PDB file of C-alpha atoms in Angstrom:
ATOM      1  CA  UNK A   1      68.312  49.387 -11.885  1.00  0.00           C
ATOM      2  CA  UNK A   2      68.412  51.196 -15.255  1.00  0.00           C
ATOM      3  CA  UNK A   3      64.954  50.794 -17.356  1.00  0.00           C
ATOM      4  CA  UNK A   4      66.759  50.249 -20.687  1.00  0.00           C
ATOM      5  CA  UNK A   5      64.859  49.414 -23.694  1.00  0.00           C
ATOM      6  CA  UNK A   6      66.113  45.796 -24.943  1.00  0.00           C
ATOM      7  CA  UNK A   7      65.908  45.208 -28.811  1.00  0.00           C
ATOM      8  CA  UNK A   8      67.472  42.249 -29.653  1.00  0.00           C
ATOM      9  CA  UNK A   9      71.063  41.924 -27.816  1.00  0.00           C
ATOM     10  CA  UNK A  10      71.084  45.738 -27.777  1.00  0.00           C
ATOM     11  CA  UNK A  11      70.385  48.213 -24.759  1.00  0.00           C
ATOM     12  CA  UNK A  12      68.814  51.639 -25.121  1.00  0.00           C
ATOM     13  CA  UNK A  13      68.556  54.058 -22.462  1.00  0.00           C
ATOM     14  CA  UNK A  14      66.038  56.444 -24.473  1.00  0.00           C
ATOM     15  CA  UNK A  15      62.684  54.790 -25.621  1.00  0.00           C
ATOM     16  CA  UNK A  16      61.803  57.934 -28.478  1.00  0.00           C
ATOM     17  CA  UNK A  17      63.156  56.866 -32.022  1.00  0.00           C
ATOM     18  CA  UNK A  18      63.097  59.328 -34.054  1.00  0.00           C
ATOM     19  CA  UNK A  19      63.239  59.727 -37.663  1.00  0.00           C
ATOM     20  CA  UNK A  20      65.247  61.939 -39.791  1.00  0.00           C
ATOM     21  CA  UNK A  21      63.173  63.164 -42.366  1.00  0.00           C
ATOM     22  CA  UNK A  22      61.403  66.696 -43.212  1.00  0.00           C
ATOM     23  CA  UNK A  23      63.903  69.167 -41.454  1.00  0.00           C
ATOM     24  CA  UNK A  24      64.862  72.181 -43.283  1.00  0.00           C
ATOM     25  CA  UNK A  25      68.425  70.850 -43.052  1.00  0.00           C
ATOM     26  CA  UNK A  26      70.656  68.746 -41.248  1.00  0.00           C
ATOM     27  CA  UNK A  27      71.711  70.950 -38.599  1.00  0.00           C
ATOM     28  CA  UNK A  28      67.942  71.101 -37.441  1.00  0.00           C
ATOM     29  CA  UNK A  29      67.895  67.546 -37.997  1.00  0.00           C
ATOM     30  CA  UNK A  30      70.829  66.806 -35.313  1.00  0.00           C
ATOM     31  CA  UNK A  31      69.140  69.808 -32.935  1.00  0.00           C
ATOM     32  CA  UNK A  32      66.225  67.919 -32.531  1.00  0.00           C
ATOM     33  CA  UNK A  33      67.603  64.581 -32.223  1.00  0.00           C
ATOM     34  CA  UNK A  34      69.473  66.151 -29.440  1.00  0.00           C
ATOM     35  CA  UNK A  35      66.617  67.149 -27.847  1.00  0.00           C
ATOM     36  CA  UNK A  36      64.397  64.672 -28.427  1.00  0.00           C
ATOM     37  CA  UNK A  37      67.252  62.277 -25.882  1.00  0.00           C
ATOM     38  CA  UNK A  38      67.267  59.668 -29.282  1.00  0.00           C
ATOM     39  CA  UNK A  39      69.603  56.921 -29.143  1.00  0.00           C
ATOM     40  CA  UNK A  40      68.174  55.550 -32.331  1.00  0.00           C
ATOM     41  CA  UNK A  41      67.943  56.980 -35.580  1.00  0.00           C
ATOM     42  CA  UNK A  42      65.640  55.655 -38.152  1.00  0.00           C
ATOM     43  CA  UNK A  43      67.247  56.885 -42.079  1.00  0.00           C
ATOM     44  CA  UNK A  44      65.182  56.632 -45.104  1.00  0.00           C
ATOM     45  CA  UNK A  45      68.031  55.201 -47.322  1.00  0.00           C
ATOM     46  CA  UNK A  46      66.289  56.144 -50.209  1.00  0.00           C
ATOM     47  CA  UNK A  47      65.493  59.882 -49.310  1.00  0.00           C
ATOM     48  CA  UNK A  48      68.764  60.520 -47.400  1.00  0.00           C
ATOM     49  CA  UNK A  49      72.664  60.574 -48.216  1.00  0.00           C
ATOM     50  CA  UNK A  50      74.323  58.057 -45.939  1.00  0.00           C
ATOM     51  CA  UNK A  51      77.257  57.962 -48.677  1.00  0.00           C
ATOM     52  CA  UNK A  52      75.395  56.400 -51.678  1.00  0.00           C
ATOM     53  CA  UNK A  53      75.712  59.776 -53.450  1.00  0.00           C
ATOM     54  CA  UNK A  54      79.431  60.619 -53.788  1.00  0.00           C
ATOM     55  CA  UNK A  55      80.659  64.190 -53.452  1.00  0.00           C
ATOM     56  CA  UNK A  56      76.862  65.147 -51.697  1.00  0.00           C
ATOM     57  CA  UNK A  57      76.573  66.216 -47.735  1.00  0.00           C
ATOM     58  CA  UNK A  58      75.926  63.148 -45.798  1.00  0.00           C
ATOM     59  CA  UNK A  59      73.986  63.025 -42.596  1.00  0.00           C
ATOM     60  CA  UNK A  60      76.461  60.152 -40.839  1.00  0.00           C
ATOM     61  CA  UNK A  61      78.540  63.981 -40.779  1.00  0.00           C
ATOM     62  CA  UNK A  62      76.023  64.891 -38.204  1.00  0.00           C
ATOM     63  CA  UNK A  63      75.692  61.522 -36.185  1.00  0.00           C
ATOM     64  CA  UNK A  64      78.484  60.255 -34.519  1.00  0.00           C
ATOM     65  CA  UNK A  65      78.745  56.239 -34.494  1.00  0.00           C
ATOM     66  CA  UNK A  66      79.433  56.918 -30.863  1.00  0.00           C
ATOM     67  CA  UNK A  67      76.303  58.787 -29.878  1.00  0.00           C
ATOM     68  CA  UNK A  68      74.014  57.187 -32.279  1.00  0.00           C
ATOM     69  CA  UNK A  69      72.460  54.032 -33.445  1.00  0.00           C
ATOM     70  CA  UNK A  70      71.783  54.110 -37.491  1.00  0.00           C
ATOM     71  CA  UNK A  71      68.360  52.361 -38.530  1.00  0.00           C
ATOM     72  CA  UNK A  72      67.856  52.163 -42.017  1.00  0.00           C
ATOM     73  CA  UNK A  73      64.717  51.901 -43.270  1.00  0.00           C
ATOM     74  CA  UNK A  74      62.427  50.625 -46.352  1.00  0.00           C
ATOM     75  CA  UNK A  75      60.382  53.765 -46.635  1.00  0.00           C
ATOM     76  CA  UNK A  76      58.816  53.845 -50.251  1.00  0.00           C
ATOM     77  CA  UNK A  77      58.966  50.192 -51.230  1.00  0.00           C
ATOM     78  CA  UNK A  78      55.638  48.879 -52.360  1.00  0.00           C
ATOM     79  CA  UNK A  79      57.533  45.249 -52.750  1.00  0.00           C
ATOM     80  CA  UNK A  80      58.820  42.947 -51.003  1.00  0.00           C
ATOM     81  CA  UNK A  81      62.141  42.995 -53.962  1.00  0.00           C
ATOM     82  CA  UNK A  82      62.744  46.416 -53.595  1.00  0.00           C
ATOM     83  CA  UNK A  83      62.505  46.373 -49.217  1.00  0.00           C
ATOM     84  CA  UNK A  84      64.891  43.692 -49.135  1.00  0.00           C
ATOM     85  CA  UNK A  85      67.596  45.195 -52.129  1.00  0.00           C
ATOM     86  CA  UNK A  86      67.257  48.197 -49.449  1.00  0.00           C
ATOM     87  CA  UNK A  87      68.270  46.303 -46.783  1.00  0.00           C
ATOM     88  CA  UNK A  88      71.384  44.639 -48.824  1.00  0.00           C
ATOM     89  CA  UNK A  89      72.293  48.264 -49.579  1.00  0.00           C
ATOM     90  CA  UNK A  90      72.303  49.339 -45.944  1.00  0.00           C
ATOM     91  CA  UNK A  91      74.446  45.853 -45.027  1.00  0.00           C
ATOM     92  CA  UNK A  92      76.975  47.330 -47.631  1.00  0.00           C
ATOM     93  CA  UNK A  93      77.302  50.504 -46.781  1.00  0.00           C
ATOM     94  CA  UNK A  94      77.487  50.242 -43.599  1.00  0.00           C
ATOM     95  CA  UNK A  95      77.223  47.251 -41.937  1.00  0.00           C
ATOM     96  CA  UNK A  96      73.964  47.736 -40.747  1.00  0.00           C
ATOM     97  CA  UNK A  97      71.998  44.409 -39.966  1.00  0.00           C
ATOM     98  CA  UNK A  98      69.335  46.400 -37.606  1.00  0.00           C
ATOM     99  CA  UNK A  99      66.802  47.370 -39.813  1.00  0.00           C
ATOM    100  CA  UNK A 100      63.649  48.802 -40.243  1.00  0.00           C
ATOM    101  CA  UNK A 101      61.340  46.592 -41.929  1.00  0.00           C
ATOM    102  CA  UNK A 102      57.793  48.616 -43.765  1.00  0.00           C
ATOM    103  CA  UNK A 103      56.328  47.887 -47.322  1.00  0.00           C
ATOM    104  CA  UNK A 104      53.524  50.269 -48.123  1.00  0.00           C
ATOM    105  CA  UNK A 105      50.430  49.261 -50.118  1.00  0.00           C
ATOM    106  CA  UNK A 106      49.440  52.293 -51.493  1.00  0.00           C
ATOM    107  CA  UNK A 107      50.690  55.987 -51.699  1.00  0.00           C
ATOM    108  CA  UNK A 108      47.552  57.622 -50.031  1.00  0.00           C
ATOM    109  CA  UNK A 109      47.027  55.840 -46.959  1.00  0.00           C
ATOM    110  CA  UNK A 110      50.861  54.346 -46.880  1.00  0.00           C
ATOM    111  CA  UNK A 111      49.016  51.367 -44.907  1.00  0.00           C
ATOM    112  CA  UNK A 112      51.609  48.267 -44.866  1.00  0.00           C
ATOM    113  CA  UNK A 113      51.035  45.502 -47.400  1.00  0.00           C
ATOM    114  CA  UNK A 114      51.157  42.672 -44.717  1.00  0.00           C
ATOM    115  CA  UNK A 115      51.337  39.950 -47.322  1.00  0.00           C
ATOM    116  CA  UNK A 116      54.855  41.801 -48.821  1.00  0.00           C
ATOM    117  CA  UNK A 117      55.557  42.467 -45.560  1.00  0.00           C
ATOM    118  CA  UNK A 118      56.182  38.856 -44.196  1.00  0.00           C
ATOM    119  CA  UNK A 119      57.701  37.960 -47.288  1.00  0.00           C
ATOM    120  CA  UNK A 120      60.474  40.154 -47.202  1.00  0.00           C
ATOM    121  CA  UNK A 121      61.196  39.387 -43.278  1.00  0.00           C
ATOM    122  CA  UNK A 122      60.944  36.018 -43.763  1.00  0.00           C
ATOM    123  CA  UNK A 123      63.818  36.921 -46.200  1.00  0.00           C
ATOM    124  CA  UNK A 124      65.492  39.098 -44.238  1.00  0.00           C
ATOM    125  CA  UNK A 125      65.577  37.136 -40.899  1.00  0.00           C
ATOM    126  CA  UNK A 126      67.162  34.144 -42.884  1.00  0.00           C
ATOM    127  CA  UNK A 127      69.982  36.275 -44.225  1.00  0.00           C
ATOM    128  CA  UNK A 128      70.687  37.652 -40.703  1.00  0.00           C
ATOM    129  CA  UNK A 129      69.038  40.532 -40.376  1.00  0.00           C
ATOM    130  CA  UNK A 130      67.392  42.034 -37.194  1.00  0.00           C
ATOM    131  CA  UNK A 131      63.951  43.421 -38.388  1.00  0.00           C
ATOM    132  CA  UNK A 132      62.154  45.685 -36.271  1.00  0.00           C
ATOM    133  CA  UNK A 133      58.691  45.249 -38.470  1.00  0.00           C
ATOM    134  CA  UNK A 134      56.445  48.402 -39.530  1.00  0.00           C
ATOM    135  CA  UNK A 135      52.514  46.491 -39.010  1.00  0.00           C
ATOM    136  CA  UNK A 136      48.950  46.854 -39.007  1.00  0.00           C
ATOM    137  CA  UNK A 137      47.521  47.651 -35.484  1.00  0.00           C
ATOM    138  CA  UNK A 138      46.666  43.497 -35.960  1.00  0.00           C
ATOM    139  CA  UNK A 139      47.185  41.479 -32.543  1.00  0.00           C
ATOM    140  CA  UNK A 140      47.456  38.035 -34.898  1.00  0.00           C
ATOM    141  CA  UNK A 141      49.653  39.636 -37.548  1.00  0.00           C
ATOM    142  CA  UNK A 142      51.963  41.241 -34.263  1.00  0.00           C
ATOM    143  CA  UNK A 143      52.461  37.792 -32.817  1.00  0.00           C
ATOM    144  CA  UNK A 144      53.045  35.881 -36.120  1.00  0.00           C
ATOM    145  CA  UNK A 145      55.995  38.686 -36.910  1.00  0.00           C
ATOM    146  CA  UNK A 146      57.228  37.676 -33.161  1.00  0.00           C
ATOM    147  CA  UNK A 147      56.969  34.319 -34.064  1.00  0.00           C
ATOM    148  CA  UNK A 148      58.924  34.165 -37.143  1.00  0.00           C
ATOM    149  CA  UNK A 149      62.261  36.257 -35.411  1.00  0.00           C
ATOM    150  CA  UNK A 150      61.135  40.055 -35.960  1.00  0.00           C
ATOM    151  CA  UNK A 151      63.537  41.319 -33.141  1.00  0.00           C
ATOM    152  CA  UNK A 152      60.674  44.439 -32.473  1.00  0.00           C
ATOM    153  CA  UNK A 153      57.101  45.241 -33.669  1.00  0.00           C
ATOM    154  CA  UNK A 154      55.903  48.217 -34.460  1.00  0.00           C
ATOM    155  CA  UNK A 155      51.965  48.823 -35.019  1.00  0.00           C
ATOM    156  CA  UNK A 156      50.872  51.879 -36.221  1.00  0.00           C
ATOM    157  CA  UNK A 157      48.709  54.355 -34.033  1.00  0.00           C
ATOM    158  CA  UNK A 158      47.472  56.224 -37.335  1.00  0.00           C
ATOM    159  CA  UNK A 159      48.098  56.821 -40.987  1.00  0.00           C
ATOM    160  CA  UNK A 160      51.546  57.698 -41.541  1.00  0.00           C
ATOM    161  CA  UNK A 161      52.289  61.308 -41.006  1.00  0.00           C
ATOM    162  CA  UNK A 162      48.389  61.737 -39.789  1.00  0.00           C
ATOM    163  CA  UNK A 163      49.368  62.967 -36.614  1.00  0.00           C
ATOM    164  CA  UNK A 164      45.709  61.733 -35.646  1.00  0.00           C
ATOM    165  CA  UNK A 165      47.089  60.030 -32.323  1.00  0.00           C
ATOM    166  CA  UNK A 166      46.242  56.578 -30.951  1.00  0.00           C
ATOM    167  CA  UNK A 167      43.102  55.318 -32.831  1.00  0.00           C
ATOM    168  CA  UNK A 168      42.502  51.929 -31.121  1.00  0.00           C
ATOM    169  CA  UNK A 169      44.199  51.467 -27.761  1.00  0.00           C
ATOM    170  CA  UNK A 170      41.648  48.127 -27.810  1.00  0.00           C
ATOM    171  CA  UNK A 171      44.201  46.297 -30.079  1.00  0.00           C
ATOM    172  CA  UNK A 172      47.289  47.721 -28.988  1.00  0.00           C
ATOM    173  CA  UNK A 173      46.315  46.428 -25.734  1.00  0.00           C
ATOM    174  CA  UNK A 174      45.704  43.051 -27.133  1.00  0.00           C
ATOM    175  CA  UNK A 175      48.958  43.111 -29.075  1.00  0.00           C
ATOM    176  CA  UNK A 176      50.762  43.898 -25.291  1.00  0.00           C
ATOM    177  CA  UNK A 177      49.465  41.330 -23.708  1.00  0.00           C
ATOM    178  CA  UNK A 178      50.560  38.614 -25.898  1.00  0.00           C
ATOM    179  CA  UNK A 179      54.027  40.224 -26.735  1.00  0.00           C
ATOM    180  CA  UNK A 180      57.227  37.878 -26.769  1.00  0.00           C
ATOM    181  CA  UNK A 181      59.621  41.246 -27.982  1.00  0.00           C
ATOM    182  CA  UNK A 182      59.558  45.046 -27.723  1.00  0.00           C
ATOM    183  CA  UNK A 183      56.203  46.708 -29.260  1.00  0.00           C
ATOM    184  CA  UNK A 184      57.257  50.059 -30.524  1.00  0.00           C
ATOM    185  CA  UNK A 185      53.989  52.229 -31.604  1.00  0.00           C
ATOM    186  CA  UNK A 186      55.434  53.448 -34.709  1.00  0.00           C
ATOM    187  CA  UNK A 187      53.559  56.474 -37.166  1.00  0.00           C
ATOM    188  CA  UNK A 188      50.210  58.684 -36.799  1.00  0.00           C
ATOM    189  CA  UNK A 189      51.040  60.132 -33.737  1.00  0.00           C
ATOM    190  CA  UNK A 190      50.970  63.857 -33.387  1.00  0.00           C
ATOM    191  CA  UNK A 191      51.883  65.395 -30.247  1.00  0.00           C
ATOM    192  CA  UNK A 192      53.753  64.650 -26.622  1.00  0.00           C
ATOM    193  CA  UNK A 193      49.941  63.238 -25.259  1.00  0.00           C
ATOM    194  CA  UNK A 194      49.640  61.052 -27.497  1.00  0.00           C
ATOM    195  CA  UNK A 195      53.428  59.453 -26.814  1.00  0.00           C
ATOM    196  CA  UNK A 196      52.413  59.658 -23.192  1.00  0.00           C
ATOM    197  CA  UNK A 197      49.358  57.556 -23.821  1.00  0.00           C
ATOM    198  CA  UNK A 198      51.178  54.885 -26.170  1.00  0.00           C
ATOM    199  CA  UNK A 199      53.872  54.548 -22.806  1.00  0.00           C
ATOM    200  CA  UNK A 200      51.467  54.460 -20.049  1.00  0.00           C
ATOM    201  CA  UNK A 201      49.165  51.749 -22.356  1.00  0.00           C
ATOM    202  CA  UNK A 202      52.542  49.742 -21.894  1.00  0.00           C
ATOM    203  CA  UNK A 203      54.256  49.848 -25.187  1.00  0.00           C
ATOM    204  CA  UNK A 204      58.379  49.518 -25.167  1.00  0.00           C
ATOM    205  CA  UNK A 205      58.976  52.673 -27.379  1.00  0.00           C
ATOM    206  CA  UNK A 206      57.646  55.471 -29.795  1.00  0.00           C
ATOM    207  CA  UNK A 207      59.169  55.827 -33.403  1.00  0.00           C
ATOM    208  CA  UNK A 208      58.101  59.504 -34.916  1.00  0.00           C
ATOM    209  CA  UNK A 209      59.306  61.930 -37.016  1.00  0.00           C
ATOM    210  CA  UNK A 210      56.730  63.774 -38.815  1.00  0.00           C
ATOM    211  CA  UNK A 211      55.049  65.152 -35.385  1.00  0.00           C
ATOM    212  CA  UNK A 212      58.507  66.559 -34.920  1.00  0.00           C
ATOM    213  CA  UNK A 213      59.450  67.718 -38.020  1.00  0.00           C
ATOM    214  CA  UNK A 214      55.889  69.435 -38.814  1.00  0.00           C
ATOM    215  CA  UNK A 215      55.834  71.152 -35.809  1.00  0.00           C
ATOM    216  CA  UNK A 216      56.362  75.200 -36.064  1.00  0.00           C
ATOM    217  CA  UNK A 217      58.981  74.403 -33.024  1.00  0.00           C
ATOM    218  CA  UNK A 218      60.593  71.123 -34.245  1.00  0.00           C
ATOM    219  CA  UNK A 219      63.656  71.380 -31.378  1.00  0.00           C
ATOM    220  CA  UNK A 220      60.775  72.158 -28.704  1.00  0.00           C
ATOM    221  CA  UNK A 221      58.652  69.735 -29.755  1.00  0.00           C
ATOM    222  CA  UNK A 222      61.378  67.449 -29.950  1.00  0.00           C
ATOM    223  CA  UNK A 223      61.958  67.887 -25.717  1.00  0.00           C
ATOM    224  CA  UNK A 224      58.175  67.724 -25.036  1.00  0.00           C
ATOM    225  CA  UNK A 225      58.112  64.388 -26.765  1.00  0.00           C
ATOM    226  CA  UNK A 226      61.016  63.284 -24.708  1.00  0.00           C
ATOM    227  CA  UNK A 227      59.215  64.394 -21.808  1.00  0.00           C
ATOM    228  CA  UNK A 228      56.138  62.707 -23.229  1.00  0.00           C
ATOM    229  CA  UNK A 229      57.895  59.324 -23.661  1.00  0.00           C
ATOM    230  CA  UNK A 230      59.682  59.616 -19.775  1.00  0.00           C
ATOM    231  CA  UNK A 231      55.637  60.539 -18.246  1.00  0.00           C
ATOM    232  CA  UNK A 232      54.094  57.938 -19.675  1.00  0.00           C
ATOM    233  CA  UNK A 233      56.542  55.156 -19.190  1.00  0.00           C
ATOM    234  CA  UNK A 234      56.813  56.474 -15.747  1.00  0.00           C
ATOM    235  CA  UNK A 235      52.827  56.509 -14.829  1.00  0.00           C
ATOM    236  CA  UNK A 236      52.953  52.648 -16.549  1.00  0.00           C
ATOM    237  CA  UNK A 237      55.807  51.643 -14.281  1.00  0.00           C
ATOM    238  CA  UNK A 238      53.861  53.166 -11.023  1.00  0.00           C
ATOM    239  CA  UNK A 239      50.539  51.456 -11.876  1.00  0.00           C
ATOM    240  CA  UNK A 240      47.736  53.813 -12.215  1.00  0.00           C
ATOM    241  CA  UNK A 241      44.576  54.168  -9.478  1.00  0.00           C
ATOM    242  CA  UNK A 242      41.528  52.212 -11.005  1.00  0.00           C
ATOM    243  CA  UNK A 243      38.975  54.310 -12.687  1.00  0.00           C
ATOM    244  CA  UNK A 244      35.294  54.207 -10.559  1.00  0.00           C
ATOM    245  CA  UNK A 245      31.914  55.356 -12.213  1.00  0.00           C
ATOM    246  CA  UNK A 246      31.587  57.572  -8.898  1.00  0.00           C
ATOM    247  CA  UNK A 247      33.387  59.696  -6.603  1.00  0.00           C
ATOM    248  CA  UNK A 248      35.658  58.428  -4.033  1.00  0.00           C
ATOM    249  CA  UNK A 249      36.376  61.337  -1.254  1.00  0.00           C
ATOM    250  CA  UNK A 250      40.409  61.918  -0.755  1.00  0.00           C
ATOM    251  CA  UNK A 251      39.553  62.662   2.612  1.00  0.00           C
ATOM    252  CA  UNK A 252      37.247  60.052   3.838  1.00  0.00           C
ATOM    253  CA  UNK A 253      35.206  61.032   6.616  1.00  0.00           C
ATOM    254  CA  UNK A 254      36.455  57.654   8.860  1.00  0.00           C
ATOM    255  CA  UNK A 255      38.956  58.745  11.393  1.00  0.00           C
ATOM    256  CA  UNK A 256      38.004  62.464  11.537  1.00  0.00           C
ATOM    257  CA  UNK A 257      37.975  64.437  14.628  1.00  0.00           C
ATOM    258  CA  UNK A 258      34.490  65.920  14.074  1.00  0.00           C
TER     259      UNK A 258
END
């Protein structure tokens, strides 16, 4: 049977979002989403052209309705007014009801303002959107976004664009455990180990772009994260050996012929 990713009434083959910011242009963009196996597309409607600027390039030139699943997303709202006027735009412009929920607190550490944060999903889920929520790594905030009709959650690993990998695999663990939809480790990580380690943990997905985008090889990077993401969900699936404080021979002497 296929392992698809389930987000709502929606299947996904490939379990790496990635995000469509940073690239020199949007050739490079559409190279590494190639790579990278992405299904789903996370837009900043606020940074990027989808067709709100007349006469400019737009990216939707570049992704294919057919090949690709457009999530816009609140990136630089500090409210929970201006996340949810982003969302209305995205519904107009294109029909898009899957969106990506994340209102920032401040502009250094870009840590989500939880208390905005519900208030604009609440607002969102009761005008039919499906939010897939940017949170804290918080197991009781996680649930209560669950709880309330988030379609997916999405803790963060580390800061925004920190690329300073999983910081506490404690709570992520926690969050796991008590999951009721998808838990998608979304921002701060940095490399394809620390997607591996996010998959094998247990979580549904990855959402990057910065770690992709940063890199001196974006369009390489973007396959080793792929790779990453397919490893990790792999060693998760196969269940790995239990760790022991001491050795344990691979050869054990019982049954030997001398």
């Amino acid at each position: 049977m296929a392992d698809l990713l389930q987000i709502g009434n929606r299947s996904f083959h490939s379990r790496l979002l990635i995000g469509t910011g940073k690239y020199k242009d949007f050739q490079e963009t559409r190279a590494a989403l190639d790579a990278g196996g992405a299904e789903i597309v996370t837009v900043a409607l606020r940074r990027v052209n989808l067709g709100q600027h007349a006469g400019e390039e737009s990216l939707l030139d570049y992704l294919p309705a057919e090949r690709f699943t457009i999530l816009p997303n609140t990136a630089g709202c500090y409210t929970a007014e201006d996340a949810v006027r982003t969302c209305r735009l995205a519904r107009e412009l294109g029909d898009w009801k899957l969106v990506k929920l994340e209102v920032l607190g401040d502009p250094q550490t870009l840590f989500p303002d939880m208390r905005q944060t519900f208030q604009a999903a609440e607002t969102l889920i009761a005008e039919g959107f499906e939010v897939m929520v940017y949170s804290n790594d918080d197991p009781v905030a996680c649930k209560a976004f669950a709880e309330m009709g988030c379609v997916a959650v999405m803790p963060l690993a580390a800061p925004i664009g920190s690329g300073l990998g999983i910081r506490n695999p404690y709570n992520l663990r926690i969050i796991l455990e008590q999951a009721t939809v998808p838990i998608l480790v979304d921002a701060g990580v940095g490399t394809a180990s620390d997607v591996a380690v996010a998959m094998e943990l247990g979580c549904d997905g990855v959402l990057l772009n910065t770690a992709i985008a940063g890199a001196k090889d974006p369009i390489l990077m973007a396959e080793a994260m792929r790779l990453g993401v397919d490893a990790g969900r792999k060693a998760f699936l196969a269940g790995r050996m239990p760790r022991r404080l001491y050795a344990n021979a691979s050869s054990p002497l019982e049954g030997t012929f001398f």
